[in-house]
Amino acid sequence: MVSDARALATWLAARGDAALAETLAARGVSPQIGWHDFFDAAEGLLDPSSLDRALTRLERRELAALATGTAAPAGAAMRLGLVDDEGHPFGAVADRIALIARTRPDAVAATADLGADPAPASTVAAAAAAERAFTTAGSLADVLLACLHSPLARTGAGSVSAVDRRRLAETGAIAAVDDLEDLLASAAAARLAVAHDREWVVTTAGETWLETSTPGRWTAIADGFRAGLPSGIRTPDGGFVAPALWRDAYPLDDEWPARADRLRRIGVLWGLFGADGAEFAWTTALRTGAPADAATMAPHLPAEIDRVYLQADLTAIAPGPLAPALDLRLRSVAVRESRAQASTYRFTAASLGAGMTEGETAASVREFLSELSLTGIPQPLDYLIESTAARHGLVRVRGDGTTGRTRVESPDMSLLDAIAIDQALRPLGLVSEGRDLVTRVARDAVYWSLADARYPVVALGESGAPESVHRRTTAVTSEPNATPAETYSRLIETLRGGHGTEGEAGWLERELEQAVRGRSEIIVVVRMPDGAERSFTLEASGLGGGRLRGRDRAADIERTLPVSSIVSVHSA
C-alpha cells in the first residue's frame, strides 16, 4: 500500500537515531542491507514475511491489543515499528493481525487468568532446592575459573566447543556436558561472563562474584535471571508470572515453548523452582518484584568454613565447604582432587609453581597457609614450598629495549639447551645469542609458552625486577558488543541522506515513483487553477519532466498531470 509505506517512512524518519537503531535491531535488519531511503526501509519492514517475523516476537497481551486496533505506545509493538505514535497499527500490520485472528483466534485471545499464587513448598523441598543451588554455584565457579585461565571457545553455532566441554567434564567442573550452556546462560544474564567474538570471557563482575559467599553468589544470579526474562512473562511490578503460565506467553513463536522450558530448567538448577510447582519463600519475593534475598535460603545452605587440615602427605582437607575467597586462593597453589562439602586439595611442585607464576612467593604462601591451617604447616609441605621457590625463576624472560626482541636467560645452561631443542617451543623461533636465547615474539607470549611447558620461568620488568604476569588481560566490565546505534550508524546515515527524507514534495515524489514502478492504480487529488480539488483514478505509467502520466480508466484516456498540482496520492 502506497499510503501505508509513506506513513511508516514518515514515522521512521521522525525517530531519533538511537530509537531508529533499536527498531532496526529489533526487526533483525542487516546493517549491510541495500536500502537507500526511508521508503525502501518502510517497504522492507512492511513485507509480509518481515511482518510475520516481527509478530512472533509479540507477547499475547500485545497481540490481543493489536487485534482491537490499538497497542500500548511504549510497548514492543512500537519498538518493532508496527504501530504509530498513538499506538494504531499500520494498515499492513492490521491486515496481518486480521488474518491471524481468523486463522489463529487463540493467539489474539485476552491474557489468561494468572490464577492463584503457587502453593508454598515443604521444608524438605526447600532444603533440596538450596542444596541444588549450592552445587550449581560451585559448578559455575569452576567453569568461570577455567574460563579465566583460558577463554572457552565457541563454535559458529554459538555453543562451547566439544574440546572445552570435554575438558570441563573431565575435571568435574560440570556433572554433564548438557549443563554447560545453561550455566553460561545464567552467568551471561548476571553479567558475569559475555560471549565475545568466538569466546566466552569472564567480566570484572564475574571475578568479583568468584570471591563472594554462596548466598551472595545466588543473589547475583537470581537478580540477573529475573532481569533477563522476556517481557511477556514479566509483571508491571518488576516480578514475573508463575512458571506454569510461561509456555503460553508468545503464541506465534514456535521456538518459544522450548525456550520457556529452558528458562524453567535454569531456574530449577538455581533452586528457584521445584518440580511440583510449589514455591519457595525466596522465589515468592523474587516473583512479586522484591530484590533477590538469600536470607530465607541461607539456613538451608551448608555452613562455610575458614580452616583446613594440612596433611604430611601434601594434601589439605576441608571438613566443610570452604569460603569461596579462601577456596579461590588455595586453588591457586594446590590442585583440588575432590569437590563436595568436604574437599581435598593436593600440593605439587607444578601447582605451587603455577601460583608463583601468578605472583605468589614462598613467604606469601606460608603466611596464607599458616592462617588457614588448623594443624600448622607440615615439614614435607614446607620443604616443597622452599624447593619450588628456589627453582622458580631459573628461567628469566625480559624485553630487550635495544633490539626490540625478547631475551630468555638462565644461569643453568642445561635448561637453556633443553628450551632450545623443545619441539613444543619451535613456534617461538628462539635462536642463540651469546649465553641467551632471543626471539621476535612478545615477552608475555614467550613467558606463557615456557610456563605451559613447565619451565620455572619468571618475567622481568624494565627495571630488571620480577613482575607478575597475568594470562588474561582483556577483562571486560560489560557487554563488549557494539550498541545498536553504532551497528546501524552507516545505514541510518544513508537513510537520512536518501531521496525524499524532508518536505511534503519529497514524500509525494517518492510515492509517485513507487506507484509508477509497480504500475499501481492510484487516486490522485489535483488542485485545479480555480483552487478546487479534483480526484483522478489512474494506472500510473510514467514520471518525468515534473509530470505524472497514467491511464484514466473511467474516461479511458491517457492523462498527464503536473506534479506541482498534485495534493495527495492514495491507493485505489
XYZ file of N, CA and C in Angstrom, residues 184-384:
603
model
N 26.304 -21.115 31.547
C 26.808 -19.901 30.894
C 25.675 -18.926 30.614
N 24.475 -19.441 30.321
C 23.331 -18.546 30.102
C 23.006 -17.783 31.376
N 23.052 -18.461 32.523
C 22.776 -17.768 33.785
C 23.894 -16.799 34.115
N 25.137 -17.144 33.781
C 26.261 -16.221 34.009
C 26.126 -14.983 33.131
N 25.692 -15.172 31.887
C 25.524 -14.029 30.984
C 24.402 -13.117 31.462
N 23.301 -13.698 31.944
C 22.183 -12.880 32.432
C 22.602 -12.032 33.617
N 23.524 -12.552 34.445
C 24.019 -11.806 35.605
C 25.256 -10.981 35.268
N 25.654 -10.958 33.993
C 26.813 -10.195 33.503
C 28.126 -10.651 34.142
N 28.200 -11.929 34.426
C 29.447 -12.496 34.952
C 30.364 -12.939 33.833
N 29.808 -13.227 32.685
C 30.576 -13.642 31.518
C 29.835 -13.159 30.281
N 30.579 -12.940 29.216
C 29.976 -12.489 27.964
C 30.535 -13.304 26.812
N 29.715 -13.501 25.804
C 30.156 -14.152 24.576
C 30.741 -13.073 23.681
N 32.055 -13.064 23.564
C 32.762 -12.018 22.825
C 33.474 -12.660 21.652
N 33.067 -12.283 20.426
C 33.606 -12.900 19.224
C 33.352 -14.408 19.281
N 34.393 -15.202 19.274
C 34.237 -16.656 19.290
C 34.664 -17.248 20.625
N 34.534 -16.476 21.709
C 34.953 -16.948 23.022
C 33.974 -16.495 24.098
N 33.947 -17.259 25.188
C 33.308 -16.807 26.418
C 34.387 -16.176 27.289
N 34.142 -14.946 27.753
C 35.115 -14.202 28.545
C 34.484 -13.795 29.869
N 35.224 -13.944 30.952
C 34.737 -13.549 32.276
C 34.864 -12.038 32.432
N 33.833 -11.401 32.979
C 33.872 -9.960 33.210
C 34.497 -9.660 34.570
N 34.750 -8.384 34.824
C 35.262 -7.991 36.135
C 34.233 -8.297 37.225
N 32.939 -8.197 36.872
C 31.892 -8.583 37.838
C 31.983 -10.065 38.144
N 32.327 -10.865 37.133
C 32.482 -12.298 37.341
C 33.655 -12.611 38.258
N 34.736 -11.868 38.128
C 35.882 -12.074 39.008
C 35.511 -11.756 40.457
N 34.736 -10.687 40.637
C 34.279 -10.340 41.988
C 33.338 -11.405 42.530
N 32.464 -11.915 41.678
C 31.496 -12.945 42.069
C 32.202 -14.192 42.605
N 33.327 -14.539 42.028
C 34.050 -15.741 42.447
C 34.487 -15.667 43.905
N 34.718 -14.474 44.414
C 35.171 -14.314 45.795
C 34.020 -14.040 46.760
N 32.798 -14.050 46.241
C 31.628 -13.768 47.061
C 31.116 -15.035 47.738
N 30.495 -14.879 48.898
C 29.925 -16.025 49.604
C 28.819 -16.658 48.775
N 28.458 -17.892 49.113
C 27.416 -18.590 48.348
C 26.091 -17.828 48.346
N 25.594 -17.305 49.482
C 24.359 -16.506 49.417
C 24.495 -15.302 48.490
N 25.660 -14.646 48.524
C 25.876 -13.511 47.635
C 25.916 -13.937 46.176
N 26.534 -15.083 45.920
C 26.560 -15.602 44.551
C 25.142 -15.866 44.049
N 24.331 -16.502 44.891
C 22.961 -16.824 44.485
C 22.157 -15.548 44.228
N 22.327 -14.552 45.075
C 21.583 -13.296 44.917
C 21.884 -12.662 43.572
N 23.159 -12.617 43.180
C 23.533 -12.019 41.891
C 22.918 -12.789 40.731
N 22.941 -14.117 40.836
C 22.369 -14.937 39.766
C 20.858 -14.760 39.696
N 20.183 -14.751 40.850
C 18.724 -14.636 40.871
C 18.266 -13.300 40.296
N 18.943 -12.223 40.674
C 18.594 -10.908 40.123
C 18.811 -10.887 38.612
N 19.929 -11.446 38.158
C 20.210 -11.484 36.724
C 19.211 -12.342 35.969
N 18.827 -13.461 36.563
C 17.850 -14.355 35.938
C 16.533 -13.626 35.712
N 16.052 -12.952 36.741
C 14.774 -12.241 36.592
C 14.897 -11.106 35.583
N 15.995 -10.353 35.638
C 16.160 -9.233 34.711
C 16.225 -9.702 33.261
N 16.697 -10.916 33.048
C 16.825 -11.422 31.686
C 15.574 -12.080 31.136
N 14.518 -12.186 31.941
C 13.290 -12.814 31.457
C 12.608 -11.923 30.418
N 12.035 -12.492 29.371
C 11.335 -11.687 28.362
C 10.146 -10.950 28.964
N 9.767 -9.850 28.338
C 8.683 -9.025 28.870
C 7.359 -9.769 28.941
N 7.170 -10.780 28.067
C 5.908 -11.497 28.049
C 5.611 -12.261 29.317
N 6.635 -12.532 30.134
C 6.390 -13.248 31.390
C 6.759 -12.379 32.594
N 6.997 -11.099 32.357
C 7.240 -10.171 33.453
C 5.940 -9.484 33.841
N 5.898 -8.983 35.062
C 4.720 -8.268 35.551
C 5.060 -6.792 35.710
N 4.049 -5.912 35.737
C 4.336 -4.472 35.844
C 5.119 -4.090 37.094
N 5.021 -4.877 38.170
C 5.730 -4.528 39.398
C 7.166 -5.042 39.414
N 7.642 -5.547 38.286
C 9.034 -5.987 38.209
C 9.247 -7.458 38.496
N 8.177 -8.188 38.775
C 8.301 -9.614 39.036
C 8.038 -10.420 37.779
N 7.528 -11.641 37.954
C 7.213 -12.476 36.803
C 6.007 -13.356 37.138
N 5.339 -13.829 36.100
C 4.171 -14.676 36.304
C 4.619 -16.071 36.706
N 3.698 -16.850 37.223
C 4.019 -18.208 37.657
C 4.571 -19.016 36.489
N 5.629 -19.780 36.700
C 6.259 -20.545 35.608
C 5.302 -21.451 34.852
N 4.241 -21.901 35.498
C 3.286 -22.779 34.821
C 2.627 -22.091 33.624
N 2.651 -20.744 33.580
C 1.998 -19.998 32.504
C 2.968 -19.542 31.422
N 4.245 -19.819 31.595
C 5.244 -19.274 30.690
C 5.078 -19.738 29.249
N 4.753 -21.007 29.037
C 4.713 -21.541 27.672
C 3.641 -20.861 26.807
N 2.685 -20.190 27.440
C 1.564 -19.591 26.720
C 1.813 -18.126 26.369
N 3.001 -17.606 26.682
C 3.227 -16.163 26.595
C 3.378 -15.653 25.168
N 3.998 -16.421 24.288
C 4.260 -15.979 22.912
C 3.617 -16.983 21.946
N 2.324 -16.844 21.682
C 1.594 -17.884 20.940
C 2.005 -18.038 19.481
N 2.638 -17.021 18.876
C 3.017 -17.124 17.469
C 4.451 -17.609 17.273
N 5.200 -17.717 18.342
C 6.608 -18.103 18.258
C 6.734 -19.607 18.496
N 7.030 -20.345 17.426
C 7.134 -21.793 17.546
C 8.322 -22.225 18.404
N 9.328 -21.362 18.534
C 10.516 -21.707 19.312
C 10.364 -21.353 20.796
N 9.337 -20.598 21.124
C 9.200 -20.128 22.489
C 8.980 -21.253 23.503
N 8.139 -22.246 23.253
C 7.952 -23.289 24.274
C 9.267 -23.934 24.718
N 10.168 -24.210 23.755
C 11.458 -24.803 24.124
C 12.283 -23.816 24.943
N 12.203 -22.524 24.590
C 12.948 -21.517 25.358
C 12.381 -21.383 26.766
N 11.051 -21.420 26.879
C 10.418 -21.324 28.199
C 10.817 -22.515 29.067
N 10.863 -23.694 28.459
C 11.277 -24.881 29.216
C 12.715 -24.750 29.684
N 13.562 -24.159 28.847
C 14.963 -23.987 29.246
C 15.089 -22.999 30.402
N 14.325 -21.911 30.349
C 14.354 -20.941 31.446
C 13.918 -21.592 32.756
N 12.898 -22.417 32.696
C 12.452 -23.114 33.905
C 13.527 -24.090 34.378
N 14.195 -24.738 33.425
C 15.256 -25.677 33.792
C 16.399 -24.954 34.508
N 16.764 -23.778 34.008
C 17.810 -22.988 34.659
C 17.349 -22.573 36.052
N 16.070 -22.190 36.175
C 15.546 -21.823 37.484
C 15.598 -22.975 38.465
N 15.342 -24.190 37.983
C 15.437 -25.367 38.855
C 16.878 -25.573 39.310
N 17.833 -25.403 38.402
C 19.250 -25.555 38.759
C 19.631 -24.649 39.925
N 19.115 -23.434 39.922
C 19.491 -22.440 40.935
C 18.526 -22.426 42.121
N 17.731 -23.464 42.263
C 16.859 -23.566 43.429
C 15.714 -22.589 43.439
N 15.338 -22.051 42.276
C 14.225 -21.108 42.214
C 12.888 -21.816 42.086
N 12.876 -22.928 41.386
C 11.637 -23.649 41.131
C 11.796 -25.114 41.525
N 10.692 -25.699 41.927
C 10.674 -27.125 42.217
C 9.956 -27.877 41.117
N 10.032 -29.183 41.159
C 9.429 -29.992 40.101
C 7.906 -30.052 40.206
N 7.353 -29.829 41.412
C 5.913 -29.999 41.607
C 5.121 -28.701 41.503
N 5.774 -27.597 41.155
C 5.074 -26.325 41.015
C 4.938 -25.539 42.303
N 5.328 -26.133 43.439
C 5.293 -25.396 44.708
C 6.389 -24.329 44.707
N 6.206 -23.309 45.540
C 7.104 -22.156 45.506
C 7.844 -21.987 46.824
N 9.145 -21.654 46.712
C 9.975 -21.418 47.887
C 9.831 -19.962 48.334
N 10.117 -19.706 49.601
C 9.963 -18.353 50.146
C 10.812 -17.353 49.388
N 12.059 -17.746 49.039
C 12.939 -16.809 48.336
C 12.456 -16.553 46.904
N 11.734 -17.509 46.319
C 11.201 -17.302 44.977
C 9.972 -16.405 45.011
N 9.185 -16.502 46.064
C 7.998 -15.647 46.192
C 8.397 -14.177 46.164
N 9.425 -13.840 46.913
C 9.892 -12.450 46.925
C 10.338 -12.015 45.532
N 11.065 -12.876 44.868
C 11.565 -12.543 43.534
C 10.405 -12.402 42.549
N 9.423 -13.310 42.635
C 8.290 -13.297 41.699
C 7.431 -12.055 41.864
N 7.322 -11.554 43.078
C 6.462 -10.391 43.331
C 7.175 -9.061 43.134
N 8.433 -9.097 42.676
C 9.130 -7.869 42.336
C 10.103 -7.366 43.376
N 10.223 -8.052 44.504
C 11.176 -7.630 45.540
C 12.596 -8.015 45.128
N 13.614 -7.330 45.655
C 15.001 -7.708 45.338
C 15.292 -9.130 45.798
N 16.174 -9.799 45.089
C 16.564 -11.152 45.486
C 17.220 -11.105 46.858
N 16.848 -12.008 47.716
C 17.376 -12.046 49.073
C 17.530 -13.504 49.486
N 18.765 -13.892 49.776
C 19.047 -15.283 50.135
C 18.853 -15.555 51.624
N 18.310 -14.590 52.366
C 18.184 -14.772 53.815
C 17.335 -15.993 54.161
N 16.260 -16.219 53.406
C 15.413 -17.377 53.702
C 16.026 -18.677 53.192
N 16.952 -18.584 52.263
C 17.635 -19.772 51.769
C 18.826 -20.141 52.643
N 19.481 -19.139 53.219
C 20.731 -19.348 53.953
C 20.646 -20.454 55.017
N 19.556 -20.553 55.805
C 19.514 -21.621 56.815
C 19.591 -23.028 56.224
N 19.239 -23.157 54.936
C 19.258 -24.470 54.301
C 20.596 -24.762 53.623
N 21.479 -23.758 53.545
C 22.765 -23.944 52.878
C 23.797 -24.522 53.841
N 24.734 -25.325 53.344
C 25.816 -25.818 54.200
C 26.634 -24.650 54.743
N 27.034 -24.724 56.002
C 27.827 -23.649 56.614
C 29.226 -23.641 56.010
N 29.692 -22.459 55.594
C 31.035 -22.339 55.033
C 32.066 -22.233 56.154
N 33.248 -22.800 55.922
C 34.305 -22.809 56.935
C 35.483 -21.975 56.448
N 36.384 -21.663 57.360
C 37.556 -20.860 57.002
C 38.862 -21.503 57.475
N 38.833 -22.818 57.732
C 40.042 -23.522 58.158
C 40.108 -24.880 57.466
N 41.350 -25.372 57.290
C 41.564 -26.701 56.709
C 42.611 -27.441 57.534
N 42.712 -28.744 57.283
C 43.753 -29.562 57.891
C 44.827 -29.811 56.831
N 46.056 -29.378 57.115
C 47.169 -29.669 56.220
C 47.812 -30.978 56.660
N 47.999 -31.906 55.691
C 48.496 -33.239 55.995
C 49.945 -33.397 55.536
N 50.631 -34.352 56.167
C 52.024 -34.623 55.800
C 52.140 -35.232 54.412
N 51.040 -35.759 53.878
C 51.087 -36.336 52.527
C 50.834 -35.281 51.452
N 51.034 -34.016 51.825
C 50.928 -32.876 50.911
C 49.494 -32.633 50.452
N 48.533 -32.950 51.301
C 47.138 -32.662 50.988
C 46.568 -31.700 52.020
N 45.461 -31.077 51.651
C 44.696 -30.230 52.568
C 43.266 -30.755 52.569
N 42.716 -30.952 53.737
C 41.353 -31.462 53.883
C 40.479 -30.348 54.442
N 39.452 -29.999 53.691
C 38.467 -29.021 54.167
C 37.279 -29.800 54.694
N 37.001 -29.780 56.003
C 35.918 -30.583 56.568
C 34.528 -30.087 56.212
N 34.436 -29.041 55.467
C 33.165 -28.488 55.018
C 33.424 -27.622 53.802
N 32.388 -26.998 53.245
C 32.615 -26.108 52.100
C 33.450 -24.899 52.505
N 34.579 -24.752 51.872
C 35.480 -23.651 52.178
C 34.911 -22.349 51.623
N 35.053 -21.271 52.384
C 34.579 -19.966 51.920
C 35.163 -19.689 50.536
N 34.353 -19.193 49.604
C 34.799 -19.041 48.220
C 36.126 -18.299 48.049
N 36.327 -17.198 48.773
C 37.568 -16.443 48.607
C 38.775 -17.278 49.015
N 38.625 -18.070 50.100
C 39.724 -18.924 50.544
C 39.928 -20.086 49.584
N 38.846 -20.646 49.097
C 38.944 -21.729 48.120
C 39.676 -21.250 46.870
N 39.357 -20.040 46.434
C 39.977 -19.471 45.243
C 41.483 -19.319 45.444
N 41.876 -18.819 46.597
C 43.309 -18.618 46.873
C 44.016 -19.966 47.017
N 43.390 -20.913 47.711
C 44.031 -22.211 47.905
C 44.217 -22.929 46.569
N 43.254 -22.802 45.693
C 43.354 -23.477 44.402
C 44.366 -22.826 43.476
N 44.858 -21.657 43.837
C 45.918 -21.052 43.025
C 47.270 -21.700 43.286
N 47.387 -22.450 44.416
C 48.662 -23.101 44.734
C 48.511 -24.604 44.941
N 47.302 -25.121 44.816
C 47.062 -26.553 45.017
C 46.015 -27.027 44.022
N 46.018 -28.327 43.767
C 45.053 -28.927 42.852
C 43.925 -29.539 43.669
N 42.692 -29.174 43.373
C 41.580 -29.779 44.087
C 41.311 -31.159 43.511
N 41.374 -32.164 44.373
C 41.203 -33.545 43.921
C 39.757 -34.012 44.027
N 39.011 -33.478 44.951
C 37.605 -33.857 45.090
C 36.818 -32.632 45.499
N 35.573 -32.560 44.995
C 34.725 -31.413 45.322
C 33.435 -31.933 45.925
N 33.214 -31.584 47.154
C 31.982 -31.933 47.869
C 31.913 -30.989 49.046
N 31.017 -31.263 49.982
C 31.006 -30.429 51.184
C 32.317 -30.574 51.945
N 32.989 -31.719 51.817
C 34.349 -31.897 52.328
C 35.242 -32.116 51.117
N 36.191 -31.226 50.882
C 37.017 -31.276 49.682
C 38.470 -31.568 50.034
N 39.168 -32.125 49.055
C 40.587 -32.444 49.213
C 41.396 -31.668 48.181
N 42.488 -31.096 48.624
C 43.397 -30.353 47.751
C 44.787 -30.974 47.876
N 45.542 -31.022 46.786
C 46.889 -31.584 46.829
C 47.906 -30.559 46.321
N 48.996 -30.428 47.093
C 50.087 -29.534 46.710
C 51.106 -30.319 45.897
N 51.537 -29.756 44.785
C 52.588 -30.342 43.959
C 53.555 -29.233 43.565
N 54.694 -29.644 43.076
C 55.657 -28.645 42.604
C 55.052 -27.826 41.470
N 54.265 -28.513 40.616
C 53.654 -27.804 39.493
C 52.597 -26.808 39.967
N 51.771 -27.208 40.962
C 50.721 -26.300 41.428
C 51.315 -25.100 42.154
N 52.337 -25.339 42.967
C 52.990 -24.222 43.644
C 53.709 -23.333 42.642
N 54.326 -23.953 41.652
C 54.993 -23.159 40.620
C 54.012 -22.311 39.850
N 52.803 -22.853 39.572
C 51.777 -22.076 38.870
C 51.356 -20.877 39.701
N 51.224 -21.082 41.029
C 50.875 -19.965 41.901
C 51.953 -18.900 41.904
N 53.209 -19.340 41.923
C 54.321 -18.383 41.903
C 54.408 -17.678 40.557
N 54.002 -18.366 39.506
C 53.939 -17.735 38.195
C 52.922 -16.600 38.194
N 51.850 -16.755 38.996
C 50.810 -15.731 39.074
C 51.112 -14.671 40.128
N 52.287 -14.747 40.757
C 52.675 -13.688 41.687
C 52.902 -14.109 43.126
N 52.593 -15.358 43.486
C 52.853 -15.823 44.851
C 54.358 -15.972 45.086
N 54.752 -15.894 46.352
C 56.136 -16.147 46.762
C 56.114 -17.183 47.884
N 57.289 -17.696 48.220
C 57.353 -18.663 49.318
C 56.792 -18.044 50.599
N 57.120 -16.784 50.847
C 56.659 -16.106 52.063
C 55.148 -15.927 52.060
N 54.577 -15.521 50.911
C 53.130 -15.286 50.861
C 52.358 -16.595 50.980
N 52.899 -17.691 50.418
C 52.236 -18.985 50.532
C 52.254 -19.462 51.981
N 53.407 -19.325 52.642
C 53.498 -19.745 54.057
C 52.550 -18.928 54.932
N 52.491 -17.639 54.697
C 51.622 -16.775 55.510
C 50.161 -17.168 55.332
N 49.757 -17.413 54.085
C 48.369 -17.802 53.812
C 48.033 -19.142 54.450
N 48.906 -20.127 54.287
C 48.625 -21.454 54.828
C 48.669 -21.468 56.348
N 49.508 -20.642 56.945
C 49.564 -20.574 58.411
C 48.254 -20.069 58.982
N 47.639 -19.097 58.306
C 46.353 -18.559 58.763
C 45.219 -19.539 58.491
N 45.367 -20.345 57.441
C 44.293 -21.234 57.020
C 44.303 -22.568 57.767
N 45.482 -23.022 58.167
C 45.627 -24.382 58.694
C 45.260 -24.491 60.169
N 44.593 -25.593 60.490
C 44.310 -25.925 61.890
C 45.442 -26.733 62.505
N 46.372 -27.174 61.668
C 47.434 -28.078 62.134
C 48.829 -27.558 61.823
N 48.966 -26.293 61.470
C 50.275 -25.778 61.097
C 50.673 -26.260 59.711
N 51.923 -25.988 59.332
C 52.431 -26.411 58.023
C 53.345 -27.612 58.234
N 52.968 -28.806 57.756
C 53.815 -29.993 57.918
C 55.177 -29.800 57.251
N 56.193 -30.447 57.771
C 57.549 -30.282 57.253
C 57.661 -30.650 55.769
N 57.048 -31.767 55.295
C 57.161 -32.071 53.861
C 56.611 -30.951 52.975
N 55.518 -30.330 53.413
C 54.948 -29.253 52.621
C 55.848 -28.027 52.657
N 56.404 -27.720 53.825
C 57.305 -26.582 53.944
C 58.520 -26.773 53.033
N 59.042 -27.999 52.997
C 60.200 -28.284 52.137
C 59.824 -28.119 50.669
N 58.618 -28.578 50.286
C 58.189 -28.456 48.892
C 58.053 -26.986 48.497
